[in-house]
Amino acid sequence: MPKVIFITGASSGIGKAIGDFLIDRNFTVVGTSRKPENYTSTSRFPLVALDVTQQETISAAVKTVLESEGKIDVLINNAGVGITGPIEETPAAEIQKAFHTNVFGPIEVIKAVLPAMRSNGSGKIINITSIAGYMGLPYRGIYSATKAALEITTEAMRMEIRQFGVEMSNVAPGDFATNIAAGRYHAPINADSPYNAAYASTLQMMNDHVNSGENPEKMARAILEIIENPSPKIHYKVGAPLQKFSIVLKRILPDKLYERMLLNHYKLK
């Protein structure tokens, strides 16, 4: 009987690429989207309605999958939102929305699937975080903070649930060629803002990195390796060598030297 893979945020981008890749390898894939009716002609696997900021949709989606498939073997917590801007000028409501979507929502999805996994005595939960979660990046600080929070939550929660036969891992991607930039919240570039020039140039650099990013299939292959590994690691990083090496440098360099390296990279004073 094929494993049932449940992927949040699977109508486009990395989530869709993972789903398509696993479908081709004979897994049963069910994805989610806030508006699945918009993707009936483009999705190769069924999509159920789920908004990670709405608890009732999480419960309903998990119930639907369990009723139709009988189990959930693997949860891939992929749904998330990007956010950029000077923290001083980012509205509190947008900061709260980012944390709700990238941290609180994924935790609620985990809580929704755990009873069924515990009943089966097995399961894997894979949280998609970001290499940005390993460092505070200028004009992407809130995004970095949300992904860092999910990384640390995983470290703690995997120790709590291992007694049930359920494994949990993080996968931190770097820049991939997806439509994530179009869906980000961008704090406006205000002509009278003291951050105007620095933010505008940094935002352009971020978008260029995404546009020239790697093929999302690389992420899908990493996910497959975790699914097939009976004892997966806690943390995985997937991306360009330099992006992964930046995490190593963060660990070994003095804080201010690493900060200077980031300032030089983003051409900030």
XYZ file of C-alpha atoms in Angstrom:
269
model
C 0.000 0.000 0.000
C 1.579 3.340 -1.031
C 2.469 5.885 1.613
C 0.067 8.825 1.939
C 1.840 12.182 1.752
C 0.017 15.300 2.965
C 1.565 18.566 1.736
C 0.394 21.999 2.848
C 0.760 24.868 0.396
C 0.974 22.526 -2.594
C -0.737 24.484 -5.353
C 2.487 26.078 -6.596
C 6.204 26.500 -5.965
C 8.175 24.048 -3.860
C 5.059 22.308 -2.544
C 3.768 21.526 -6.025
C 7.221 20.408 -7.192
C 7.466 17.992 -4.253
C 3.978 16.641 -4.926
C 4.609 16.107 -8.642
C 7.923 14.392 -7.914
C 6.370 12.001 -5.379
C 3.362 11.235 -7.602
C 5.814 10.034 -10.254
C 7.269 7.645 -7.682
C 3.912 6.083 -6.872
C 3.175 7.788 -3.583
C -0.373 8.882 -2.797
C -0.247 12.666 -2.536
C -2.872 15.025 -1.160
C -2.050 18.714 -1.127
C -3.696 21.792 0.284
C -4.457 25.270 -0.935
C -6.448 28.159 0.447
C -8.447 28.134 -2.799
C -8.133 24.684 -4.393
C -10.845 25.479 -6.946
C -8.360 27.785 -8.694
C -6.016 24.890 -9.487
C -8.291 22.072 -10.685
C -6.759 22.176 -14.168
C -3.109 22.485 -13.115
C -2.713 20.108 -10.160
C -1.815 16.467 -10.767
C -2.958 15.460 -7.275
C -6.051 16.359 -5.229
C -6.045 19.600 -3.267
C -8.178 20.177 -0.173
C -9.003 23.571 1.285
C -6.750 24.616 4.140
C -5.652 27.983 5.484
C -3.052 27.506 8.212
C -4.319 30.649 9.957
C -7.826 29.153 10.282
C -8.042 26.306 12.788
C -11.359 24.981 11.482
C -9.905 24.471 7.996
C -6.947 22.550 9.421
C -9.229 20.169 11.306
C -11.522 19.737 8.303
C -8.672 19.085 5.867
C -7.005 16.451 8.052
C -10.370 14.769 8.621
C -11.020 14.709 4.858
C -7.662 13.055 4.124
C -8.046 10.476 6.879
C -11.548 9.603 5.673
C -10.492 9.279 2.031
C -7.079 7.619 2.481
C -7.326 6.006 5.918
C -3.998 7.363 7.130
C -1.348 10.058 6.813
C 2.162 8.631 6.675
C 4.049 11.869 6.016
C 3.142 15.492 6.695
C 5.149 18.065 4.738
C 4.567 21.416 6.409
C 5.317 23.641 3.430
C 2.722 26.439 3.577
C 4.333 29.747 4.413
C 4.544 33.412 3.550
C 7.419 35.742 2.760
C 7.778 39.179 4.279
C 10.319 41.928 3.671
C 10.885 45.437 4.891
C 12.554 47.508 7.587
C 11.230 46.127 10.863
C 10.542 49.666 12.104
C 8.224 50.276 9.144
C 6.534 46.862 8.973
C 2.940 46.964 10.276
C 2.301 44.916 13.406
C -0.578 43.136 11.657
C 1.764 41.881 8.919
C 4.331 40.702 11.472
C 1.602 38.798 13.324
C 0.315 37.307 10.069
C 3.807 36.058 9.179
C 4.225 34.371 12.554
C 0.731 32.893 12.342
C 1.376 31.485 8.867
C 4.976 30.339 9.322
C 4.980 29.187 12.955
C 1.612 28.911 14.711
C -0.189 27.411 11.707
C 2.348 24.649 11.042
C 2.284 23.730 14.736
C -1.510 23.392 14.579
C -1.245 21.169 11.491
C 1.235 18.951 13.358
C -1.151 18.741 16.310
C -3.977 17.764 13.949
C -2.133 14.826 12.336
C -0.390 13.484 15.448
C -3.306 11.466 16.889
C -3.608 9.405 13.693
C 0.159 8.916 13.447
C 0.324 7.905 17.105
C -2.509 5.434 16.536
C -0.538 3.893 13.646
C 2.681 3.872 15.660
C 4.583 5.594 12.860
C 4.836 8.739 10.774
C 7.143 11.457 9.539
C 6.707 15.209 9.850
C 8.900 17.394 7.645
C 8.896 21.126 8.286
C 10.067 23.380 5.462
C 12.013 26.213 7.036
C 14.735 28.320 5.372
C 18.449 28.933 5.364
C 17.375 32.481 6.251
C 16.264 31.056 9.607
C 19.876 30.506 10.601
C 20.774 34.193 10.527
C 19.172 37.609 10.913
C 19.084 39.058 7.417
C 18.615 42.794 6.833
C 15.134 43.714 5.605
C 14.115 40.074 6.021
C 14.352 39.951 9.801
C 10.763 38.921 10.493
C 10.939 36.109 7.935
C 14.235 34.924 9.437
C 12.692 34.993 12.908
C 9.658 32.903 11.907
C 11.759 30.237 10.251
C 14.193 30.145 13.171
C 11.239 29.662 15.527
C 10.005 26.662 13.538
C 13.514 25.153 13.501
C 13.766 25.347 17.298
C 10.202 24.118 17.789
C 11.096 21.036 15.762
C 14.159 20.337 17.903
C 11.991 20.280 21.027
C 8.888 18.576 19.668
C 10.708 15.694 17.959
C 11.985 14.608 21.384
C 8.437 14.654 22.749
C 6.907 12.560 19.958
C 9.649 10.023 19.251
C 8.085 7.718 21.880
C 5.133 7.315 19.483
C 7.289 6.189 16.556
C 6.913 9.569 14.823
C 9.987 11.275 13.349
C 10.291 15.024 12.739
C 12.862 16.898 10.668
C 13.493 20.352 9.225
C 14.479 21.057 5.638
C 15.914 24.534 5.116
C 15.970 25.593 1.458
C 18.008 28.406 0.037
C 16.840 30.339 -3.030
C 14.800 28.344 -5.528
C 13.244 29.466 -8.787
C 9.610 29.739 -7.668
C 6.914 32.404 -7.503
C 7.527 33.106 -3.800
C 8.597 36.708 -4.428
C 5.220 37.510 -5.987
C 3.407 36.296 -2.879
C 5.543 38.078 -0.279
C 4.376 41.003 1.779
C 6.682 43.859 0.867
C 6.707 46.882 3.125
C 6.390 49.819 0.707
C 9.507 51.652 -0.383
C 8.657 55.152 0.803
C 10.439 58.066 -0.795
C 10.679 59.861 2.555
C 11.862 56.813 4.500
C 15.355 56.853 6.007
C 15.640 53.236 4.776
C 14.640 54.068 1.196
C 17.846 53.441 -0.783
C 19.189 50.564 1.307
C 15.871 48.700 1.364
C 15.222 49.196 -2.349
C 18.626 47.794 -3.350
C 18.388 44.874 -0.899
C 14.885 43.986 -2.092
C 16.082 43.949 -5.697
C 18.943 41.648 -4.716
C 16.540 39.276 -2.929
C 14.282 39.059 -5.975
C 17.241 38.487 -8.290
C 18.419 35.610 -6.097
C 14.989 33.942 -6.300
C 14.726 34.461 -10.057
C 18.120 32.824 -10.576
C 17.531 30.176 -7.933
C 17.911 26.435 -8.278
C 15.416 23.932 -9.660
C 12.792 23.004 -6.999
C 13.254 19.334 -7.941
C 16.404 19.450 -5.802
C 14.156 20.033 -2.791
C 11.863 17.205 -3.866
C 14.786 14.765 -4.040
C 15.867 15.769 -0.536
C 12.339 15.165 0.739
C 12.277 11.709 -0.862
C 15.533 10.802 0.892
C 14.014 11.766 4.249
C 10.832 9.792 3.569
C 12.878 6.696 2.762
C 15.353 7.121 5.637
C 14.285 5.081 8.703
C 16.183 7.459 10.999
C 16.347 10.935 9.430
C 18.487 13.766 10.748
C 17.059 16.756 12.599
C 18.272 19.441 10.193
C 18.761 19.399 6.425
C 19.961 22.306 4.268
C 19.251 22.340 0.538
C 20.575 25.061 -1.727
C 23.610 26.562 -3.408
C 26.948 25.631 -1.768
C 27.661 29.243 -0.797
C 24.270 29.583 0.918
C 24.848 26.416 2.938
C 28.417 27.508 3.726
C 27.073 30.767 5.154
C 25.584 28.723 8.027
C 29.011 27.209 8.738
C 30.569 30.670 8.748
C 27.906 31.903 11.176
C 28.941 29.138 13.548
C 32.688 29.750 13.423
C 33.165 33.486 12.837
C 32.994 36.168 15.538
C 29.571 37.842 15.508
C 30.731 41.243 14.301
C 32.891 39.772 11.566
C 29.940 37.756 10.298
C 27.772 40.883 10.463
C 30.352 42.758 8.396
C 30.294 39.959 5.834
C 26.499 40.316 5.493
C 26.735 44.099 5.265
C 29.278 43.776 2.463
C 27.153 41.166 0.684
C 24.101 43.429 0.696
C 26.213 46.529 0.037
C 25.006 48.225 3.197
C 26.979 50.717 5.264
